Coordinates of C-alpha atoms in Angstrom, one line a residue:
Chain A
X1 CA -9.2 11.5 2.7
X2 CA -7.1 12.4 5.2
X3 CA -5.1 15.1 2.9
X4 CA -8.6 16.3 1.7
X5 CA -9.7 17.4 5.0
X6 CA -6.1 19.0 5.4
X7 CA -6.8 21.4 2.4
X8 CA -10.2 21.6 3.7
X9 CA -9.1 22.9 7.2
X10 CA -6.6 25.1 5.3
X11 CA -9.7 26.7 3.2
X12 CA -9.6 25.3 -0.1
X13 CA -12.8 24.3 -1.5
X14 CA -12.4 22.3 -5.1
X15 CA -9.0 20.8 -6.3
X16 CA -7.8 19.3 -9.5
X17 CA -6.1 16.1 -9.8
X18 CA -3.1 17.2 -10.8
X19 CA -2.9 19.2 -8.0
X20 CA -4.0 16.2 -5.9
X21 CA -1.1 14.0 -7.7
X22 CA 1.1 16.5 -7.0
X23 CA 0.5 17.0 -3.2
X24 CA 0.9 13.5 -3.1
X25 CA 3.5 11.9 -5.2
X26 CA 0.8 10.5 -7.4
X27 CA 0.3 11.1 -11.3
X28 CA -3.1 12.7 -11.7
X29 CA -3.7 9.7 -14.2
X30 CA -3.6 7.7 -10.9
X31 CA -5.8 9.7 -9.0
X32 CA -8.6 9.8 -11.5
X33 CA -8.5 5.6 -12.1
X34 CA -8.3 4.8 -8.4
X35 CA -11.3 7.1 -7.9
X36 CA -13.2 5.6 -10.9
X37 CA -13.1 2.4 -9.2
X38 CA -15.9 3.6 -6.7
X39 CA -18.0 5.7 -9.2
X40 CA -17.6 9.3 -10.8
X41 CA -16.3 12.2 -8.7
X42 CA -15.3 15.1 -10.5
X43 CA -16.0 17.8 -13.1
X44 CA -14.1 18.0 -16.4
X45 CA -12.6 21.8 -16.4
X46 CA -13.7 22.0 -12.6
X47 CA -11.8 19.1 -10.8
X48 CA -13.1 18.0 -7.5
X49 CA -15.5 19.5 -5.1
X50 CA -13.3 19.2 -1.8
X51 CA -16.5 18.7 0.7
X52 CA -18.2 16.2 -2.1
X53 CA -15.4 14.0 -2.4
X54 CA -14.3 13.7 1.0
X55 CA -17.9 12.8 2.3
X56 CA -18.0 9.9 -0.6
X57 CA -14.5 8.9 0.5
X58 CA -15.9 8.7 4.2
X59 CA -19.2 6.5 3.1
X60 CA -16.9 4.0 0.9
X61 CA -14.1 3.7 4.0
X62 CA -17.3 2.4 6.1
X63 CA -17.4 5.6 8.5
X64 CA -20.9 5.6 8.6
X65 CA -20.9 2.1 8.9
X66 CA -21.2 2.0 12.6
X67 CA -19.4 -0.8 13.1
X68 CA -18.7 -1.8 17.3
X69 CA -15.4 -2.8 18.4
X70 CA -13.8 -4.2 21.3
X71 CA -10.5 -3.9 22.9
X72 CA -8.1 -7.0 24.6
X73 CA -5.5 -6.3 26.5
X74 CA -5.9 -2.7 28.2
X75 CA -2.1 -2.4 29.0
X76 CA 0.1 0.5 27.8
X77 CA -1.0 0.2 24.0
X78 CA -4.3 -0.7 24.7
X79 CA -4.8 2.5 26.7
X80 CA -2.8 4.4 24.6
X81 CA -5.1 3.8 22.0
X82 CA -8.3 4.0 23.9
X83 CA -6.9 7.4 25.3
X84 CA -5.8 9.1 22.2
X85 CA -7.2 7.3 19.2
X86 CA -11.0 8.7 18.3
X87 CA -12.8 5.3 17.1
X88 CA -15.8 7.9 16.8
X89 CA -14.1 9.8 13.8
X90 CA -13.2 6.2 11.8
X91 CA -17.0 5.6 12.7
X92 CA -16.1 2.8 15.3
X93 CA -18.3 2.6 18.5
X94 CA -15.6 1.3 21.0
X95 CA -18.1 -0.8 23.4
X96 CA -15.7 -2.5 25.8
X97 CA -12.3 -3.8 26.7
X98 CA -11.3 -6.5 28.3
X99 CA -8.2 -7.6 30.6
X100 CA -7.1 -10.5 32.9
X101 CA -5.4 -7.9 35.2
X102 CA -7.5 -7.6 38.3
X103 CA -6.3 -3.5 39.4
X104 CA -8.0 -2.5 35.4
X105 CA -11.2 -4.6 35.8
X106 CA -14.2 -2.7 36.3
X107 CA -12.3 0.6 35.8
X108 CA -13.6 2.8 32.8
X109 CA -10.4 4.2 30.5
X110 CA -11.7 7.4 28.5
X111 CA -15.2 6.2 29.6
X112 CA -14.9 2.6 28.2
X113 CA -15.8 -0.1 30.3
X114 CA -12.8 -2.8 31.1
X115 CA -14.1 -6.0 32.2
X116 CA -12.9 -9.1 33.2
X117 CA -11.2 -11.4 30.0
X118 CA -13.4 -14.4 31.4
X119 CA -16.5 -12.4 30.7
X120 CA -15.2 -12.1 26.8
X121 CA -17.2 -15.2 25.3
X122 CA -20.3 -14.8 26.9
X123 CA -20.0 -10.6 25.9
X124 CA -19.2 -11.3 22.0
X125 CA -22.1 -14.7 22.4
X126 CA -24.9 -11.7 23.4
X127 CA -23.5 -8.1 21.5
X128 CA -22.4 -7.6 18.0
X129 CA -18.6 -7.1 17.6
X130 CA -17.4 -6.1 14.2
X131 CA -13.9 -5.5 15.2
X132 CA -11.9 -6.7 17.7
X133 CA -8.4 -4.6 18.5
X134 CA -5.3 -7.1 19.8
X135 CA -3.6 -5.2 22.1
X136 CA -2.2 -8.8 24.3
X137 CA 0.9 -9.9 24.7
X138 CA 2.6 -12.6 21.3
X139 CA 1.7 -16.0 24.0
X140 CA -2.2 -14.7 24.3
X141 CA -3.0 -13.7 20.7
X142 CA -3.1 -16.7 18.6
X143 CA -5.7 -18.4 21.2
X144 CA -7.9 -15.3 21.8
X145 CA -8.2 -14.9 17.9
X146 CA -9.0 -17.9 17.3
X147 CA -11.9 -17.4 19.9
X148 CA -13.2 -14.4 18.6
X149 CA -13.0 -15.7 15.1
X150 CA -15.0 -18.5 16.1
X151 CA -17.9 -16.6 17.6
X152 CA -18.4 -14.8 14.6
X153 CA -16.0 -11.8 14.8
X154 CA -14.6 -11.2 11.3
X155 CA -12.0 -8.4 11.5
X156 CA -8.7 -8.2 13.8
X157 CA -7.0 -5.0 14.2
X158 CA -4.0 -6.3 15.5
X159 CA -1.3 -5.0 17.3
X160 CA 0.2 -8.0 19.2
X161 CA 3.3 -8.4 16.6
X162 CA 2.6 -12.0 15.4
X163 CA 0.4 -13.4 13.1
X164 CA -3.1 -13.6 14.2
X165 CA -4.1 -16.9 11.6
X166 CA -2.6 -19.0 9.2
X167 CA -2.3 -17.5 5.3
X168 CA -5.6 -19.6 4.7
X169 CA -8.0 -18.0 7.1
X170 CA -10.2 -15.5 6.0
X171 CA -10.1 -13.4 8.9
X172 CA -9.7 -9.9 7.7
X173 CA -6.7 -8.5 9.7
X174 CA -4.9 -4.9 9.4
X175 CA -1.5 -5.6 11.7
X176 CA 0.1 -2.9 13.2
X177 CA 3.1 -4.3 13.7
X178 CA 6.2 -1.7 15.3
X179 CA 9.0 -4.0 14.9
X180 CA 8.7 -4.5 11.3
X181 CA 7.9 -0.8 10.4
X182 CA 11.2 0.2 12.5
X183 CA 13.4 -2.2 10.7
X184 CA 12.2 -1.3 7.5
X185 CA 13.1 2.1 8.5
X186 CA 16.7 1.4 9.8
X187 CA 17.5 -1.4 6.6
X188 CA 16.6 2.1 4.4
X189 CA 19.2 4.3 6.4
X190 CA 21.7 1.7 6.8
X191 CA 21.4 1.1 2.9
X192 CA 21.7 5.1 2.1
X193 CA 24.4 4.7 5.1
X194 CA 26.6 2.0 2.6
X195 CA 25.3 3.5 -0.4
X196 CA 27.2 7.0 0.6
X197 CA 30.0 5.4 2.1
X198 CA 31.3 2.7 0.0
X199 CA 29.2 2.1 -3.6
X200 CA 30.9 -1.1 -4.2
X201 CA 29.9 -2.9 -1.2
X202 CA 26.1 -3.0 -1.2
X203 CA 24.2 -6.1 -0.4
X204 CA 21.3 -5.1 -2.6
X205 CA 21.4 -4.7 -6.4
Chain B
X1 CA 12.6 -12.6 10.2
X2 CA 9.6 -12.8 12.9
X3 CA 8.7 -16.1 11.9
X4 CA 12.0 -17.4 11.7
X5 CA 11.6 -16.5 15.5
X6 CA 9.2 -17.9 16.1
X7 CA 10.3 -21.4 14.6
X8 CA 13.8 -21.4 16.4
X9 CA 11.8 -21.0 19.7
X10 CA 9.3 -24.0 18.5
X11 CA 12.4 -26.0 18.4
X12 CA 13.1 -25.8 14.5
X13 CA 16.4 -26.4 13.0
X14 CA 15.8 -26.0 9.3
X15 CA 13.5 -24.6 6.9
X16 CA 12.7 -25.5 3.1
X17 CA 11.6 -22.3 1.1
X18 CA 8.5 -24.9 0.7
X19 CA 7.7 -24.9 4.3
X20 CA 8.1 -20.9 4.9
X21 CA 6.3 -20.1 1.0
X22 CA 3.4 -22.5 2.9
X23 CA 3.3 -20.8 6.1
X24 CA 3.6 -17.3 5.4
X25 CA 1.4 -17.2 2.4
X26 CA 4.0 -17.1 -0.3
X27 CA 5.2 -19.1 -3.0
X28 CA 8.6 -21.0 -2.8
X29 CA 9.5 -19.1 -5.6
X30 CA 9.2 -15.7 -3.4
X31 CA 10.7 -16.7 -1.0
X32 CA 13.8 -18.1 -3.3
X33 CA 14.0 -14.8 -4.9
X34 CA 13.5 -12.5 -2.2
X35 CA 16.4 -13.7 0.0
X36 CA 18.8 -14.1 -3.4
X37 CA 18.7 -10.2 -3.7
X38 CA 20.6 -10.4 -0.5
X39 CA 23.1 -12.5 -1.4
X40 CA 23.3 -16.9 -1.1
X41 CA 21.1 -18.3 1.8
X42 CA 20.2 -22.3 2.8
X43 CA 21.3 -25.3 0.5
X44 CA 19.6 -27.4 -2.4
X45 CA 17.6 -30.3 -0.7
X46 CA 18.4 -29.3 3.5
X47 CA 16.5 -25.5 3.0
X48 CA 17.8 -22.6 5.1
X49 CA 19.7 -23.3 8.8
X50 CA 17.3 -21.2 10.6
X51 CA 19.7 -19.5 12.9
X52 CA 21.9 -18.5 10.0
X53 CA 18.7 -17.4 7.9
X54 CA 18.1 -14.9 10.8
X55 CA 21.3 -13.5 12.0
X56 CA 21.7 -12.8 8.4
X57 CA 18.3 -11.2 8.1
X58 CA 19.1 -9.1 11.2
X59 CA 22.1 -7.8 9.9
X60 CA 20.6 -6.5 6.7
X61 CA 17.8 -5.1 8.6
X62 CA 20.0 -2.9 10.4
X63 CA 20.1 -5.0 13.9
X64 CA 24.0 -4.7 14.0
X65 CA 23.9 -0.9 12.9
X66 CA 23.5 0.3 16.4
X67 CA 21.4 3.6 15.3
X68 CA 20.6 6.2 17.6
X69 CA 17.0 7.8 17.8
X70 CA 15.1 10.2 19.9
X71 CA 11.7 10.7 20.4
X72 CA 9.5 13.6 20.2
X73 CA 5.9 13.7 22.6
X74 CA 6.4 11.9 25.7
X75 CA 2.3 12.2 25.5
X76 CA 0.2 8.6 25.8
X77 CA 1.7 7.4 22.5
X78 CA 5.2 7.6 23.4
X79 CA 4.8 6.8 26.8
X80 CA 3.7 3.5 25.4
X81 CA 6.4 3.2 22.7
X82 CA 9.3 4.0 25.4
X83 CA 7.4 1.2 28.4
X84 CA 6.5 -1.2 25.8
X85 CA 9.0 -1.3 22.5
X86 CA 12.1 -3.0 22.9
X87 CA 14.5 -0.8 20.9
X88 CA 17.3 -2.6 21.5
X89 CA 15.4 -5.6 20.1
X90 CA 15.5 -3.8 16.6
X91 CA 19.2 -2.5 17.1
X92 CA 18.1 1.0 18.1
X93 CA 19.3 3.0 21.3
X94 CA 16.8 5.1 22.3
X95 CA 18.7 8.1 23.8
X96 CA 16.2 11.1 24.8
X97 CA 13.0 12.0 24.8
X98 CA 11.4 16.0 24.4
X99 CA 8.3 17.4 25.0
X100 CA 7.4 20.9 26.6
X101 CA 5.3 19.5 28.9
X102 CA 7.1 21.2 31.9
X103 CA 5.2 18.1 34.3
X104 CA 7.2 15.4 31.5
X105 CA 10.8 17.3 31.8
X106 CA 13.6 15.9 33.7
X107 CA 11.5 12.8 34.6
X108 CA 12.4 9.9 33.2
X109 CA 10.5 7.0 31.2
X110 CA 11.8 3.5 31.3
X111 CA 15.1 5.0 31.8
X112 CA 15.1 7.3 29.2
X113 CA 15.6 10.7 30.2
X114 CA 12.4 13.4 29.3
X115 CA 14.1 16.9 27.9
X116 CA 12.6 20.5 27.4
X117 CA 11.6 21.0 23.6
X118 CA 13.6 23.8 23.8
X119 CA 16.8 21.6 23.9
X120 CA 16.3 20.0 21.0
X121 CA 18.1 22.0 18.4
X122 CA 21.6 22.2 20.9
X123 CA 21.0 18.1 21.4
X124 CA 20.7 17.6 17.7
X125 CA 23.3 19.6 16.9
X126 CA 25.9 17.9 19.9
X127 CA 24.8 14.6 19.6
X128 CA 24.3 11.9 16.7
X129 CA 20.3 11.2 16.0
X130 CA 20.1 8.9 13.6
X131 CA 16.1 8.4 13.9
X132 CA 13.6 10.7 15.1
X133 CA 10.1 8.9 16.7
X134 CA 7.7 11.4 16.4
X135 CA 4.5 11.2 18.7
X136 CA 4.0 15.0 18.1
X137 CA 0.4 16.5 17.8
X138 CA -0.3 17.0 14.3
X139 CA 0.0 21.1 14.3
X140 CA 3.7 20.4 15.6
X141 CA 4.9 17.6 13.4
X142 CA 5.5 19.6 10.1
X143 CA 7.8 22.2 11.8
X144 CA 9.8 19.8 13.8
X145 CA 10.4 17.5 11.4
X146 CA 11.5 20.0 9.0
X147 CA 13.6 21.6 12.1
X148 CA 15.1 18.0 12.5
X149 CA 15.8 17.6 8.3
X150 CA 17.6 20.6 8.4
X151 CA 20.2 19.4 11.3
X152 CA 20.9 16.3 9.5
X153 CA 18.3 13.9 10.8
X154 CA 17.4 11.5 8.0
X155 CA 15.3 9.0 9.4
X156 CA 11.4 9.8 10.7
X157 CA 9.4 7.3 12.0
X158 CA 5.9 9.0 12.4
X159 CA 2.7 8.6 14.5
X160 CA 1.4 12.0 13.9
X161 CA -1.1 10.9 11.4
X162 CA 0.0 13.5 8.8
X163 CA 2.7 13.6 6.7
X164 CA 6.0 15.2 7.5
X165 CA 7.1 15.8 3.8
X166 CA 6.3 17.0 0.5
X167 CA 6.6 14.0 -1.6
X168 CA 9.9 15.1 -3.1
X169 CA 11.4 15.2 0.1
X170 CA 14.4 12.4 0.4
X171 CA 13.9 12.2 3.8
X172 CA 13.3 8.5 4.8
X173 CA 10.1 8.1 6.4
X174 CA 8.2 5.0 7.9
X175 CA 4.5 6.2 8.8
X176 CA 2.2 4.1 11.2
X177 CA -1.1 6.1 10.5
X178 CA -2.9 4.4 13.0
X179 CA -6.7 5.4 11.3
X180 CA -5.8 4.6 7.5
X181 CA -5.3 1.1 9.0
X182 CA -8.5 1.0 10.8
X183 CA -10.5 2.7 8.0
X184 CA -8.7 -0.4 5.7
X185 CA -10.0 -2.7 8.0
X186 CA -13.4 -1.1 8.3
X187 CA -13.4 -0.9 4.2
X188 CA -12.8 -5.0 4.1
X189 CA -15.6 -5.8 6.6
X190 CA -18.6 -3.2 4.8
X191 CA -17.3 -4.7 1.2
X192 CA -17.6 -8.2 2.7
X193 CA -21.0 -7.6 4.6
X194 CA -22.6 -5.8 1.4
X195 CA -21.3 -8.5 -0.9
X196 CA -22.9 -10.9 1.2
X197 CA -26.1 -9.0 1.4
X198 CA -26.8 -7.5 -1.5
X199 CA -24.2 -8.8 -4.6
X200 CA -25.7 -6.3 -7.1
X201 CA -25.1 -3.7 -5.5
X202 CA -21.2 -3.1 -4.6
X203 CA -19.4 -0.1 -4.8
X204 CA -16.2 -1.5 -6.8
X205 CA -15.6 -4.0 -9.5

């Protein structure tokens, strides 16, 4: 969706999926299955219609859902996100945050309430929360999701670097976490690193 | 490697691939075969010392590999990255930060030292950048990061929600596209709530 709206912005108005594989590393056999998954997009001879597809993608990725989140933990991440990240676009309302730390209580960040983290059980008890977003430090996740899942909210988006539940739960949890994605990052450039340097001596195949 | 963390700071010794396969979701099996790519880890009947399990993990992670990175966009995101991410924690020294916010340059963030845009090239070229964090806007990431390929940076770990590269591009690249996660997430709960609501009538399968 995301590169649809590119070539969009850039003034292109249908696309085939071969071009679509090859902007993206994809064989167009790929792009036409995983789209058949979610119904029939697409013209023999004409390919996609750019506006068409990327509106279908939108209603199947739940952005007219209108689905309400809140934030915990409005430290650096936490108002990182709330500053910069438009919930709107991914058709999230983002109703409230909420913090133990007295200086951010009461304050609004980017015109979203932060109230006090006692007032979180009786705020998810009367309001629907589809989402909540895990911005707390490793020592206050576990406990707060655990909360949350027990009043009803179903998905985490969680960016506190541990695991929010055990395997079993069926909380549904996207993790953001930094750490892992770095050191995936360095173990591929230390790898190329050994791999240029001395072929014999690679821990890895 | 996380986990194994976690356990050591729980008070655990040892681990069977039993226990971890249990706890992290995975079968035994996994976990057997996914550490003997890497070589010969833990012992028949007492599992895997935990502190040896991890220092070796670390090590082929890239820990030990002491890799030097730079960020570019000292905006909200990489304030947060450069208060907030430990680094060092990953075996990374953070050395310099640029944006061409004039209010950003010559300031410092957490001890790292803010730089004009503009000196990018000459620091590149003087110094050795083994990662770039990018925190760009979008309408900058492209050219930078092609600027940055071409002086020899190989490593891009990117929060400009677009990508940096044609797919062809060897350029090794760990994206955190903060909205394809949420729109995931959002995805998982409207498939879950429809299936619940109306079974006849899902989009997929």
């Amino acid at each position: 969706m995301r590169h649809l709206e590119e070539l969009h912005d850039n003034g292109w108005e249908k696309v085939s999926s071969a071009q679509l594989g090859a902007q993206l590393g994809l064989t167009p056999s790929q792009i036409r299955q995983d789209l058949s998954c979610f119904g029939a997009f697409g013209q023999h001879g004409y390919g996609y219609d750019i506006t068409q597809l990327s509106g279908a993608l939108k209603t199947i990725l739940g952005e007219n859902a209108k689905l309400n989140a809140i934030l915990l933990g409005a430290g650096n991440i936490g108002k990182a996100l709330l500053c910069n990240f438009c919930f709107e676009q991914c058709g999230i309302c983002m109703k409230a945050a909420f913090d133990i730390n007295p200086e951010y209580v009461s304050t609004k960040i980017f015109g979203v309430g932060i109230y006090d983290a006692k007032e979180l059980e009786n705020y998810v008890k009367n309001n629907r929360v589809d989402i909540a977003v895990l911005c707390l430090p490793k020592a206050a996740a576990e406990e707060n999701a655990a909360l949350l899942k027990q009043l009803g909210v179903e998905a985490f988006w969680n960016f506190t670097n541990t695991e929010l539940f055990p395997p079993e739960s069926d909380a549904i949890i996207e993790n953001v976490h930094f750490s892992d994605s770095l050191l995936a990052l360095s173990y591929m450039l230390t790898e190329r690193k050994e791999k240029n340097v001395e072929p014999n001596k690679r821990l890895c195949g």
